Amino acid sequence: MPHFNKKMISFFMTTKCNLCCRYCYNADERRAITEQTIPLDLAKAGIDWYFANTPYRHIRFYGPGEPTQAFEEIEEISAYAKNHPDRGVDVTSEIQTNGVFTENVRDWMLDNMNIMWMSFDGMPEIQNYNRPLNPLFKKVFGGKTSAEVLENNVRWLINNKGNRNLMVGARVTITDKTIDKQKEMVDYFYSLGIRHVWTNPEFYEVGRIPVCQDEIKKKGFHFDMDKYVKYYLEAYQYAKKRNLQWGSFLTINFDGESPYHCRCCDPKSAPHLTPDGYISACDMVVLGEEAYHMSPFIVGKWDFEKKELFWYEDKVSALNERKATNIAHCKSCPAKCHCGGYCLGETVNTTGHLDGQDPVKCKAIRQLFEKLGTCEPYPYLHP
Ligand code: SF4
Ligand code: SF4
Ligand code: SF4
């Protein structure tokens, strides 16, 4: 099923976070504002709108910081959706979390989540280097490292899930330092009981200007994509023999056919509600008030006084038009309908345009497509 078919309403819960990841894609953006958590009346109005206007009943919790830092709000939104008179009983739930949460949160997740993607970078020395605990939270976790808390939570959830409909998987950011450790990671995740993993090559943080205009950012970033493809393929084959799904963000559409890359191009079927009261089309655009070059993804707004949602129809239409069959550089690409013009969020952040191109990513996608071709539907789609 192409990623475009992943339909859900996402709640960008809070700007608070308990980690200090080295590559955090929005740390500067979060630091620049006072902490914000999604208003409950917006979340509830979003559910009412989504349930009245679409047949989908999948809800998802995500950043901009760590969603479980707004745990009470997660509980309330979840209860509201599941008790909704319009097919609330059909609701399924997903979260992307850093997995560094307390036992109280963990117990609730066990009984209330169906899909848990742990942002998890692998073996403890890598996890603690890339994703260290914010020192302010040392006491909350009894002096443990982020790896210790996360590992413990993952093992506990997997060992206690019984016959619940719950999948605990890993979403891994691969950096230059870990490209050649992918096989080792397969063994590590396998030993924890994880069977579904999506890897993402490290990407640029979102700032106030596109990366193409930001010489400092370009100079400070390095990722060897050829090396990633080589080691990814090796780990993919190795994982397959162990029945572990080792996915790549570059292959998320290899299991289906679509001119679109992802849900972002049909935001009314997959809205994301931001803590500052906007509707975003994309996981990379987590706040709406000052979206700068990423403003094409802010497709609507919550009117705090009238308590109503408004859609910016011109922006929705512009995203709808963004498909591989319309983009000049994609038209004759052999991977066209299994790529869909690549991730818009990254494309706009890198080039400043909806129809921009990242030739490094294109080369990697084509290489992977040539080697792997199409595949059976993925059991769990990329978050
Ligand atoms: S857990 Fe997420 S939001 Fe928090 S620092 Fe890491 S990447 Fe940033
Ligand atoms: S980050 Fe990329 S894949 Fe994710 S929603 Fe945005 S455009 Fe789609
Ligand atoms: S690989 Fe590049 S050229 Fe091919 S469809 Fe994707 S974005 Fe377009």
mmCIF file of C-alpha atoms and ligand atoms in Angstrom:
data_model
loop_
_atom_site.group_PDB
_atom_site.id
_atom_site.type_symbol
_atom_site.label_atom_id
_atom_site.label_comp_id
_atom_site.label_asym_id
_atom_site.label_seq_id
_atom_site.Cartn_x
_atom_site.Cartn_y
_atom_site.Cartn_z
ATOM 1 C CA MET A 1 0.000 0.000 0.000
ATOM 2 C CA PRO A 2 1.639 3.304 -0.987
ATOM 3 C CA HIS A 3 2.304 5.644 1.885
ATOM 4 C CA PHE A 4 -0.285 8.062 0.463
ATOM 5 C CA ASN A 5 -2.933 5.609 1.696
ATOM 6 C CA LYS A 6 -1.940 6.043 5.332
ATOM 7 C CA LYS A 7 -4.912 8.053 6.569
ATOM 8 C CA MET A 8 -5.144 9.454 10.080
ATOM 9 C CA ILE A 9 -5.503 12.577 12.141
ATOM 10 C CA SER A 10 -2.267 13.521 13.915
ATOM 11 C CA PHE A 11 -1.907 15.564 17.076
ATOM 12 C CA PHE A 12 1.356 17.455 17.492
ATOM 13 C CA MET A 13 1.149 17.345 21.253
ATOM 14 C CA THR A 14 3.723 19.599 22.849
ATOM 15 C CA THR A 15 6.985 21.457 22.399
ATOM 16 C CA LYS A 16 8.301 19.989 25.702
ATOM 17 C CA CYS A 17 10.959 17.321 25.431
ATOM 18 C CA ASN A 18 13.023 15.257 27.853
ATOM 19 C CA LEU A 19 15.893 14.480 25.466
ATOM 20 C CA CYS A 20 18.563 16.621 23.802
ATOM 21 C CA CYS A 21 19.127 14.809 20.504
ATOM 22 C CA ARG A 22 22.159 15.917 18.519
ATOM 23 C CA TYR A 23 20.279 16.118 15.235
ATOM 24 C CA CYS A 24 16.877 17.313 16.549
ATOM 25 C CA TYR A 25 15.070 18.629 13.468
ATOM 26 C CA ASN A 26 13.287 21.413 15.353
ATOM 27 C CA ALA A 27 15.329 22.212 18.497
ATOM 28 C CA ASP A 28 15.965 25.828 17.463
ATOM 29 C CA GLU A 29 12.322 26.326 16.527
ATOM 30 C CA ARG A 30 11.191 24.998 19.935
ATOM 31 C CA ARG A 31 13.825 26.979 21.840
ATOM 32 C CA ALA A 32 12.668 30.208 20.181
ATOM 33 C CA ILE A 33 9.174 30.037 21.702
ATOM 34 C CA THR A 34 7.590 29.468 25.096
ATOM 35 C CA GLU A 35 6.450 25.897 25.703
ATOM 36 C CA GLN A 36 3.127 25.090 24.080
ATOM 37 C CA THR A 37 0.775 22.132 24.301
ATOM 38 C CA ILE A 38 -2.102 21.401 21.935
ATOM 39 C CA PRO A 39 -5.362 23.039 23.117
ATOM 40 C CA LEU A 40 -7.898 20.329 23.940
ATOM 41 C CA ASP A 41 -10.786 22.190 22.282
ATOM 42 C CA LEU A 42 -8.799 22.224 19.030
ATOM 43 C CA ALA A 43 -8.010 18.495 19.298
ATOM 44 C CA LYS A 44 -11.651 17.655 19.992
ATOM 45 C CA ALA A 45 -12.941 19.894 17.175
ATOM 46 C CA GLY A 46 -10.403 18.203 14.895
ATOM 47 C CA ILE A 47 -11.777 14.786 15.811
ATOM 48 C CA ASP A 48 -15.364 15.943 15.240
ATOM 49 C CA TRP A 49 -14.412 17.333 11.816
ATOM 50 C CA TYR A 50 -12.356 14.298 10.824
ATOM 51 C CA PHE A 51 -14.987 11.774 11.842
ATOM 52 C CA ALA A 52 -17.774 13.743 10.120
ATOM 53 C CA ASN A 53 -15.843 14.214 6.869
ATOM 54 C CA THR A 54 -13.819 11.019 6.373
ATOM 55 C CA PRO A 55 -14.374 7.299 6.928
ATOM 56 C CA TYR A 56 -11.012 6.939 8.745
ATOM 57 C CA ARG A 57 -10.685 6.299 12.460
ATOM 58 C CA HIS A 58 -6.924 6.163 13.016
ATOM 59 C CA ILE A 59 -5.494 8.736 15.466
ATOM 60 C CA ARG A 60 -1.817 9.474 15.992
ATOM 61 C CA PHE A 61 0.298 11.334 18.533
ATOM 62 C CA TYR A 62 3.570 12.967 17.516
ATOM 63 C CA GLY A 63 6.014 15.845 18.343
ATOM 64 C CA PRO A 64 7.045 18.682 18.055
ATOM 65 C CA GLY A 65 8.745 17.628 21.303
ATOM 66 C CA GLU A 66 8.054 14.358 23.077
ATOM 67 C CA PRO A 67 4.288 13.643 22.966
ATOM 68 C CA THR A 68 4.218 11.782 26.297
ATOM 69 C CA GLN A 69 5.318 14.997 28.000
ATOM 70 C CA ALA A 70 1.637 15.909 27.500
ATOM 71 C CA PHE A 71 0.372 12.585 28.821
ATOM 72 C CA GLU A 72 -2.840 13.858 30.424
ATOM 73 C CA GLU A 73 -3.821 15.485 27.136
ATOM 74 C CA ILE A 74 -3.080 12.222 25.272
ATOM 75 C CA GLU A 75 -5.376 10.375 27.682
ATOM 76 C CA GLU A 76 -8.144 12.919 27.190
ATOM 77 C CA ILE A 77 -7.902 13.060 23.389
ATOM 78 C CA SER A 78 -7.803 9.283 23.202
ATOM 79 C CA ALA A 79 -10.879 8.914 25.436
ATOM 80 C CA TYR A 80 -12.746 11.555 23.418
ATOM 81 C CA ALA A 81 -12.032 9.766 20.128
ATOM 82 C CA LYS A 82 -12.784 6.286 21.439
ATOM 83 C CA ASN A 83 -16.082 7.359 23.020
ATOM 84 C CA HIS A 84 -17.142 9.404 19.995
ATOM 85 C CA PRO A 85 -20.739 8.686 18.921
ATOM 86 C CA ASP A 86 -19.623 8.486 15.279
ATOM 87 C CA ARG A 87 -17.864 5.086 15.232
ATOM 88 C CA GLY A 88 -15.554 5.862 18.123
ATOM 89 C CA VAL A 89 -15.461 2.115 18.806
ATOM 90 C CA ASP A 90 -13.474 1.673 15.567
ATOM 91 C CA VAL A 91 -10.655 4.000 16.654
ATOM 92 C CA THR A 92 -7.089 2.698 16.457
ATOM 93 C CA SER A 93 -4.123 4.604 17.913
ATOM 94 C CA GLU A 94 -0.514 5.220 16.993
ATOM 95 C CA ILE A 95 2.307 7.172 18.595
ATOM 96 C CA GLN A 96 5.825 8.160 17.674
ATOM 97 C CA THR A 97 7.700 8.624 20.921
ATOM 98 C CA ASN A 98 11.259 8.692 22.162
ATOM 99 C CA GLY A 99 10.224 5.870 24.527
ATOM 100 C CA VAL A 100 11.682 7.631 27.553
ATOM 101 C CA PHE A 101 8.613 7.652 29.771
ATOM 102 C CA THR A 102 7.622 6.537 33.258
ATOM 103 C CA GLU A 103 5.941 3.263 34.302
ATOM 104 C CA ASN A 104 2.623 5.051 34.666
ATOM 105 C CA VAL A 105 2.713 6.112 31.002
ATOM 106 C CA ARG A 106 3.971 2.693 29.937
ATOM 107 C CA ASP A 107 1.056 0.894 31.637
ATOM 108 C CA TRP A 108 -1.439 3.102 29.843
ATOM 109 C CA MET A 109 0.277 2.633 26.462
ATOM 110 C CA LEU A 110 0.029 -1.132 26.807
ATOM 111 C CA ASP A 111 -3.761 -1.007 26.960
ATOM 112 C CA ASN A 112 -4.443 1.939 24.682
ATOM 113 C CA MET A 113 -1.993 1.949 21.762
ATOM 114 C CA ASN A 114 -1.971 -0.232 18.651
ATOM 115 C CA ILE A 115 1.200 1.031 16.989
ATOM 116 C CA MET A 116 4.160 2.445 18.895
ATOM 117 C CA TRP A 117 7.120 3.738 16.897
ATOM 118 C CA MET A 118 10.059 4.276 19.188
ATOM 119 C CA SER A 119 12.557 6.852 17.918
ATOM 120 C CA PHE A 120 15.503 4.657 18.726
ATOM 121 C CA ASP A 121 19.018 4.778 17.319
ATOM 122 C CA GLY A 122 20.192 1.282 18.247
ATOM 123 C CA MET A 123 22.859 0.006 20.586
ATOM 124 C CA PRO A 124 23.136 1.898 23.919
ATOM 125 C CA GLU A 125 26.398 3.681 23.083
ATOM 126 C CA ILE A 126 24.823 5.127 19.910
ATOM 127 C CA GLN A 127 21.475 5.907 21.536
ATOM 128 C CA ASN A 128 23.121 7.727 24.433
ATOM 129 C CA TYR A 129 25.431 9.640 22.105
ATOM 130 C CA ASN A 130 22.750 10.684 19.591
ATOM 131 C CA ARG A 131 19.786 10.968 21.946
ATOM 132 C CA PRO A 132 20.985 11.827 25.470
ATOM 133 C CA LEU A 133 18.604 12.519 28.338
ATOM 134 C CA ASN A 134 18.031 16.187 29.143
ATOM 135 C CA PRO A 135 19.922 16.588 32.477
ATOM 136 C CA LEU A 136 16.835 18.290 33.970
ATOM 137 C CA PHE A 137 15.054 14.895 33.840
ATOM 138 C CA LYS A 138 17.804 12.894 35.555
ATOM 139 C CA LYS A 139 15.856 12.646 38.805
ATOM 140 C CA VAL A 140 12.610 11.542 37.130
ATOM 141 C CA PHE A 141 14.409 8.514 35.687
ATOM 142 C CA GLY A 142 16.532 7.701 38.732
ATOM 143 C CA GLY A 143 19.822 8.644 37.051
ATOM 144 C CA LYS A 144 19.320 6.147 34.208
ATOM 145 C CA THR A 145 20.431 6.932 30.652
ATOM 146 C CA SER A 146 17.941 7.331 27.802
ATOM 147 C CA ALA A 147 19.065 3.928 26.459
ATOM 148 C CA GLU A 148 18.391 2.205 29.787
ATOM 149 C CA VAL A 149 14.887 3.652 30.136
ATOM 150 C CA LEU A 150 13.987 3.036 26.498
ATOM 151 C CA GLU A 151 15.317 -0.538 26.409
ATOM 152 C CA ASN A 152 13.478 -1.368 29.586
ATOM 153 C CA ASN A 153 10.191 0.097 28.290
ATOM 154 C CA VAL A 154 10.478 -1.711 24.952
ATOM 155 C CA ARG A 155 11.198 -5.083 26.553
ATOM 156 C CA TRP A 156 8.383 -4.641 29.070
ATOM 157 C CA LEU A 157 5.799 -3.653 26.448
ATOM 158 C CA ILE A 158 6.725 -6.540 24.159
ATOM 159 C CA ASN A 159 6.853 -9.087 26.982
ATOM 160 C CA ASN A 160 3.531 -7.985 28.417
ATOM 161 C CA LYS A 161 1.448 -7.364 25.311
ATOM 162 C CA GLY A 162 -0.103 -10.851 25.349
ATOM 163 C CA ASN A 163 -2.836 -11.010 22.711
ATOM 164 C CA ARG A 164 -3.368 -7.242 22.576
ATOM 165 C CA ASN A 165 -3.332 -5.635 19.120
ATOM 166 C CA LEU A 166 -0.052 -3.803 19.755
ATOM 167 C CA MET A 167 3.106 -3.481 17.648
ATOM 168 C CA VAL A 168 6.227 -1.909 19.125
ATOM 169 C CA GLY A 169 8.685 -0.939 16.368
ATOM 170 C CA ALA A 170 11.730 1.266 15.933
ATOM 171 C CA ARG A 171 12.214 4.347 13.798
ATOM 172 C CA VAL A 172 15.959 4.858 13.466
ATOM 173 C CA THR A 173 17.854 7.918 12.280
ATOM 174 C CA ILE A 174 20.997 6.757 10.521
ATOM 175 C CA THR A 175 23.900 9.197 10.764
ATOM 176 C CA ASP A 176 27.331 9.152 9.151
ATOM 177 C CA LYS A 177 28.620 7.438 12.300
ATOM 178 C CA THR A 178 26.129 4.555 12.133
ATOM 179 C CA ILE A 179 25.762 3.832 8.417
ATOM 180 C CA ASP A 180 27.979 0.757 8.614
ATOM 181 C CA LYS A 181 26.399 -0.541 11.834
ATOM 182 C CA GLN A 182 23.049 -1.487 10.320
ATOM 183 C CA LYS A 183 23.585 -5.278 10.487
ATOM 184 C CA GLU A 184 24.623 -4.993 14.112
ATOM 185 C CA MET A 185 21.460 -2.953 14.732
ATOM 186 C CA VAL A 186 19.336 -5.714 13.206
ATOM 187 C CA ASP A 187 20.740 -8.139 15.817
ATOM 188 C CA TYR A 188 20.277 -5.644 18.604
ATOM 189 C CA PHE A 189 16.641 -4.848 17.798
ATOM 190 C CA TYR A 190 15.924 -8.542 17.249
ATOM 191 C CA SER A 191 17.252 -9.331 20.719
ATOM 192 C CA LEU A 192 14.787 -6.810 22.218
ATOM 193 C CA GLY A 193 11.868 -8.491 20.448
ATOM 194 C CA ILE A 194 11.421 -5.746 17.808
ATOM 195 C CA ARG A 195 10.437 -7.037 14.347
ATOM 196 C CA HIS A 196 9.562 -3.834 12.471
ATOM 197 C CA VAL A 197 12.122 -1.082 11.872
ATOM 198 C CA TRP A 198 12.170 1.952 9.583
ATOM 199 C CA THR A 199 15.508 3.665 9.023
ATOM 200 C CA ASN A 200 15.771 7.297 7.920
ATOM 201 C CA PRO A 201 18.973 8.818 6.557
ATOM 202 C CA GLU A 202 19.688 11.907 8.670
ATOM 203 C CA PHE A 203 18.127 15.015 7.168
ATOM 204 C CA TYR A 204 18.488 18.752 7.632
ATOM 205 C CA GLU A 205 16.913 20.549 10.560
ATOM 206 C CA VAL A 206 14.152 23.039 9.672
ATOM 207 C CA GLY A 207 15.279 26.639 10.076
ATOM 208 C CA ARG A 208 14.082 30.013 8.899
ATOM 209 C CA ILE A 209 15.496 29.761 5.397
ATOM 210 C CA PRO A 210 15.784 26.853 2.975
ATOM 211 C CA VAL A 211 19.010 24.875 3.228
ATOM 212 C CA CYS A 212 20.042 25.935 -0.289
ATOM 213 C CA GLN A 213 20.448 29.487 1.072
ATOM 214 C CA ASP A 214 22.137 28.442 4.312
ATOM 215 C CA GLU A 215 25.886 28.000 3.752
ATOM 216 C CA ILE A 216 26.623 27.360 7.448
ATOM 217 C CA LYS A 217 24.092 24.554 7.641
ATOM 218 C CA LYS A 218 25.374 22.962 4.438
ATOM 219 C CA LYS A 219 28.968 23.058 5.677
ATOM 220 C CA GLY A 220 28.044 21.478 9.022
ATOM 221 C CA PHE A 221 26.196 18.523 7.510
ATOM 222 C CA HIS A 222 27.564 15.352 5.995
ATOM 223 C CA PHE A 223 25.875 12.104 5.064
ATOM 224 C CA ASP A 224 27.405 9.532 2.718
ATOM 225 C CA MET A 225 24.353 8.369 0.780
ATOM 226 C CA ASP A 226 26.230 5.850 -1.420
ATOM 227 C CA LYS A 227 27.554 4.184 1.704
ATOM 228 C CA TYR A 228 24.056 4.176 3.242
ATOM 229 C CA VAL A 229 22.608 2.385 0.200
ATOM 230 C CA LYS A 230 25.379 -0.245 0.304
ATOM 231 C CA TYR A 231 24.990 -1.023 4.010
ATOM 232 C CA TYR A 232 21.213 -0.711 3.910
ATOM 233 C CA LEU A 233 20.960 -3.410 1.227
ATOM 234 C CA GLU A 234 23.244 -5.699 3.210
ATOM 235 C CA ALA A 235 21.220 -5.213 6.414
ATOM 236 C CA TYR A 236 17.919 -5.547 4.525
ATOM 237 C CA GLN A 237 18.857 -9.025 3.208
ATOM 238 C CA TYR A 238 20.233 -10.057 6.579
ATOM 239 C CA ALA A 239 17.085 -8.890 8.392
ATOM 240 C CA LYS A 240 14.818 -10.620 5.874
ATOM 241 C CA LYS A 241 16.326 -14.000 6.795
ATOM 242 C CA ARG A 242 15.448 -13.269 10.438
ATOM 243 C CA ASN A 243 11.926 -12.185 9.541
ATOM 244 C CA LEU A 244 12.600 -8.620 10.606
ATOM 245 C CA GLN A 245 11.317 -5.730 8.478
ATOM 246 C CA TRP A 246 14.305 -3.399 7.849
ATOM 247 C CA GLY A 247 12.718 -0.536 5.934
ATOM 248 C CA SER A 248 14.165 2.626 4.480
ATOM 249 C CA PHE A 249 12.444 5.982 4.226
ATOM 250 C CA LEU A 250 13.628 5.938 0.602
ATOM 251 C CA THR A 251 11.572 2.806 -0.146
ATOM 252 C CA ILE A 252 8.292 3.638 1.611
ATOM 253 C CA ASN A 253 6.360 3.454 -1.676
ATOM 254 C CA PHE A 254 7.959 0.337 -3.155
ATOM 255 C CA ASP A 255 5.001 -1.759 -1.975
ATOM 256 C CA GLY A 256 2.408 0.081 -4.058
ATOM 257 C CA GLU A 257 1.853 2.540 -6.850
ATOM 258 C CA SER A 258 0.949 6.200 -6.518
ATOM 259 C CA PRO A 259 1.889 9.482 -8.202
ATOM 260 C CA TYR A 260 1.961 10.996 -4.688
ATOM 261 C CA HIS A 261 4.738 10.574 -2.170
ATOM 262 C CA CYS A 262 2.661 10.658 1.006
ATOM 263 C CA ARG A 263 -0.429 11.884 2.868
ATOM 264 C CA CYS A 264 0.911 15.427 2.730
ATOM 265 C CA CYS A 265 -0.609 15.909 -0.739
ATOM 266 C CA ASP A 266 -4.137 15.261 0.511
ATOM 267 C CA PRO A 267 -4.132 17.078 3.842
ATOM 268 C CA LYS A 268 -7.881 16.849 4.393
ATOM 269 C CA SER A 269 -7.553 13.068 4.608
ATOM 270 C CA ALA A 270 -4.589 13.298 7.019
ATOM 271 C CA PRO A 271 -4.525 16.587 8.937
ATOM 272 C CA HIS A 272 -1.947 17.349 11.637
ATOM 273 C CA LEU A 273 -3.015 19.753 14.385
ATOM 274 C CA THR A 274 -0.301 21.957 15.869
ATOM 275 C CA PRO A 275 0.092 23.225 19.471
ATOM 276 C CA ASP A 276 -0.236 26.823 18.252
ATOM 277 C CA GLY A 277 -3.597 26.199 16.602
ATOM 278 C CA TYR A 278 -2.906 25.454 12.937
ATOM 279 C CA ILE A 279 -3.512 22.568 10.547
ATOM 280 C CA SER A 280 -0.302 21.271 9.021
ATOM 281 C CA ALA A 281 0.083 18.833 6.137
ATOM 282 C CA CYS A 282 3.470 17.518 7.187
ATOM 283 C CA ASP A 283 5.413 16.054 10.116
ATOM 284 C CA MET A 284 8.236 18.517 9.486
ATOM 285 C CA VAL A 285 6.040 21.571 9.999
ATOM 286 C CA VAL A 286 5.003 21.339 13.610
ATOM 287 C CA LEU A 287 4.148 24.968 14.356
ATOM 288 C CA GLY A 288 2.090 27.277 12.164
ATOM 289 C CA GLU A 289 2.532 30.814 13.406
ATOM 290 C CA GLU A 290 5.955 31.341 11.844
ATOM 291 C CA ALA A 291 6.483 28.635 9.268
ATOM 292 C CA TYR A 292 8.727 30.742 6.976
ATOM 293 C CA HIS A 293 9.658 28.791 3.815
ATOM 294 C CA MET A 294 7.611 25.818 5.097
ATOM 295 C CA SER A 295 4.363 27.820 5.029
ATOM 296 C CA PRO A 296 2.962 25.911 1.989
ATOM 297 C CA PHE A 297 2.278 23.110 4.494
ATOM 298 C CA ILE A 298 0.160 25.222 6.829
ATOM 299 C CA VAL A 299 -3.229 24.506 5.295
ATOM 300 C CA GLY A 300 -5.648 25.779 7.899
ATOM 301 C CA LYS A 301 -6.194 27.435 11.248
ATOM 302 C CA TRP A 302 -8.215 27.077 14.427
ATOM 303 C CA ASP A 303 -10.205 30.216 15.227
ATOM 304 C CA PHE A 304 -9.824 30.446 19.005
ATOM 305 C CA GLU A 305 -12.761 32.845 19.400
ATOM 306 C CA LYS A 306 -15.305 31.223 17.117
ATOM 307 C CA LYS A 307 -13.934 27.766 17.949
ATOM 308 C CA GLU A 308 -13.994 26.699 14.310
ATOM 309 C CA LEU A 309 -11.527 25.150 11.877
ATOM 310 C CA PHE A 310 -10.750 26.973 8.617
ATOM 311 C CA TRP A 311 -9.002 25.474 5.620
ATOM 312 C CA TYR A 312 -6.794 27.465 3.253
ATOM 313 C CA GLU A 313 -8.240 25.916 0.103
ATOM 314 C CA ASP A 314 -5.608 27.404 -2.235
ATOM 315 C CA LYS A 315 -2.824 25.696 -0.271
ATOM 316 C CA VAL A 316 -4.711 22.396 -0.149
ATOM 317 C CA SER A 317 -5.087 22.544 -3.963
ATOM 318 C CA ALA A 318 -1.404 23.392 -4.469
ATOM 319 C CA LEU A 319 -0.370 20.292 -2.494
ATOM 320 C CA ASN A 320 -2.893 18.211 -4.397
ATOM 321 C CA GLU A 321 -1.222 19.180 -7.652
ATOM 322 C CA ARG A 322 2.181 18.020 -6.441
ATOM 323 C CA LYS A 323 2.556 14.565 -7.970
ATOM 324 C CA ALA A 324 5.357 12.795 -9.820
ATOM 325 C CA THR A 325 3.316 12.781 -13.026
ATOM 326 C CA ASN A 326 3.331 16.626 -12.926
ATOM 327 C CA ILE A 327 6.988 17.226 -11.972
ATOM 328 C CA ALA A 328 9.385 17.754 -14.888
ATOM 329 C CA HIS A 329 12.346 15.827 -13.412
ATOM 330 C CA CYS A 330 10.156 12.860 -12.365
ATOM 331 C CA LYS A 331 8.248 12.286 -15.589
ATOM 332 C CA SER A 332 10.725 9.842 -17.127
ATOM 333 C CA CYS A 333 12.074 8.395 -13.858
ATOM 334 C CA PRO A 334 11.832 4.579 -13.663
ATOM 335 C CA ALA A 335 10.869 4.859 -9.968
ATOM 336 C CA LYS A 336 8.202 7.521 -10.625
ATOM 337 C CA CYS A 337 5.151 5.705 -9.244
ATOM 338 C CA HIS A 338 7.106 4.067 -6.403
ATOM 339 C CA CYS A 339 8.591 7.316 -5.185
ATOM 340 C CA GLY A 340 6.042 10.001 -5.979
ATOM 341 C CA GLY A 341 8.530 12.849 -6.223
ATOM 342 C CA TYR A 342 10.069 12.181 -2.784
ATOM 343 C CA CYS A 343 9.251 13.749 0.612
ATOM 344 C CA LEU A 344 7.820 17.247 0.161
ATOM 345 C CA GLY A 345 8.860 18.357 3.611
ATOM 346 C CA GLU A 346 12.516 17.623 2.927
ATOM 347 C CA THR A 347 12.243 18.908 -0.643
ATOM 348 C CA VAL A 348 10.870 22.292 0.394
ATOM 349 C CA ASN A 349 13.224 22.557 3.364
ATOM 350 C CA THR A 350 16.191 21.821 1.110
ATOM 351 C CA THR A 351 15.274 23.641 -2.098
ATOM 352 C CA GLY A 352 12.567 26.123 -1.097
ATOM 353 C CA HIS A 353 10.172 24.770 -3.769
ATOM 354 C CA LEU A 354 7.396 22.173 -3.915
ATOM 355 C CA ASP A 355 8.782 20.832 -7.185
ATOM 356 C CA GLY A 356 12.457 21.096 -6.222
ATOM 357 C CA GLN A 357 14.812 18.144 -6.510
ATOM 358 C CA ASP A 358 17.482 16.576 -4.318
ATOM 359 C CA PRO A 359 19.658 14.682 -6.833
ATOM 360 C CA VAL A 360 21.439 12.755 -4.047
ATOM 361 C CA LYS A 361 18.143 11.272 -2.851
ATOM 362 C CA CYS A 362 17.008 10.578 -6.428
ATOM 363 C CA LYS A 363 20.165 8.608 -7.175
ATOM 364 C CA ALA A 364 19.755 6.561 -3.982
ATOM 365 C CA ILE A 365 16.043 5.865 -4.606
ATOM 366 C CA ARG A 366 16.737 4.711 -8.167
ATOM 367 C CA GLN A 367 19.594 2.470 -7.012
ATOM 368 C CA LEU A 368 17.405 0.912 -4.340
ATOM 369 C CA PHE A 369 14.518 0.486 -6.769
ATOM 370 C CA GLU A 370 16.781 -1.202 -9.285
ATOM 371 C CA LYS A 371 18.073 -3.644 -6.649
ATOM 372 C CA LEU A 372 14.863 -4.290 -4.719
ATOM 373 C CA GLY A 373 12.008 -3.553 -7.144
ATOM 374 C CA THR A 374 8.462 -3.667 -5.867
ATOM 375 C CA CYS A 375 7.475 -5.720 -2.833
ATOM 376 C CA GLU A 376 4.558 -7.140 -0.860
ATOM 377 C CA PRO A 377 2.570 -4.565 1.158
ATOM 378 C CA TYR A 378 4.497 -3.506 4.252
ATOM 379 C CA PRO A 379 2.807 -4.826 7.396
ATOM 380 C CA TYR A 380 3.332 -1.481 9.146
ATOM 381 C CA LEU A 381 3.708 1.717 7.143
ATOM 382 C CA HIS A 382 6.371 4.269 7.976
ATOM 383 C CA PRO A 383 5.099 6.684 10.653
HETATM 384 S S1 SF4 B 1 13.119 13.407 21.138
HETATM 385 FE FE1 SF4 B 1 12.504 14.390 19.227
HETATM 386 S S2 SF4 B 1 11.913 16.472 19.810
HETATM 387 FE FE2 SF4 B 1 13.078 15.623 21.530
HETATM 388 S S3 SF4 B 1 15.186 16.349 21.166
HETATM 389 FE FE3 SF4 B 1 14.961 14.299 20.237
HETATM 390 S S4 SF4 B 1 14.421 14.664 18.072
HETATM 391 FE FE4 SF4 B 1 14.064 16.601 19.221
HETATM 392 S S1 SF4 B 2 7.952 14.593 6.337
HETATM 393 FE FE1 SF4 B 2 7.800 13.925 4.187
HETATM 394 S S2 SF4 B 2 6.820 11.904 4.326
HETATM 395 FE FE2 SF4 B 2 6.444 12.939 6.285
HETATM 396 S S3 SF4 B 2 4.479 13.960 6.055
HETATM 397 FE FE3 SF4 B 2 6.049 15.436 5.478
HETATM 398 S S4 SF4 B 2 6.233 15.236 3.268
HETATM 399 FE FE4 SF4 B 2 5.203 13.408 3.993
HETATM 400 S S1 SF4 B 3 13.608 9.401 -7.646
HETATM 401 FE FE1 SF4 B 3 13.701 11.619 -8.028
HETATM 402 S S2 SF4 B 3 13.137 11.819 -10.175
HETATM 403 FE FE2 SF4 B 3 12.476 9.784 -9.506
HETATM 404 S S3 SF4 B 3 10.336 10.056 -8.886
HETATM 405 FE FE3 SF4 B 3 11.644 10.282 -7.066
HETATM 406 S S4 SF4 B 3 11.994 12.494 -6.890
HETATM 407 FE FE4 SF4 B 3 11.276 12.071 -8.976
#
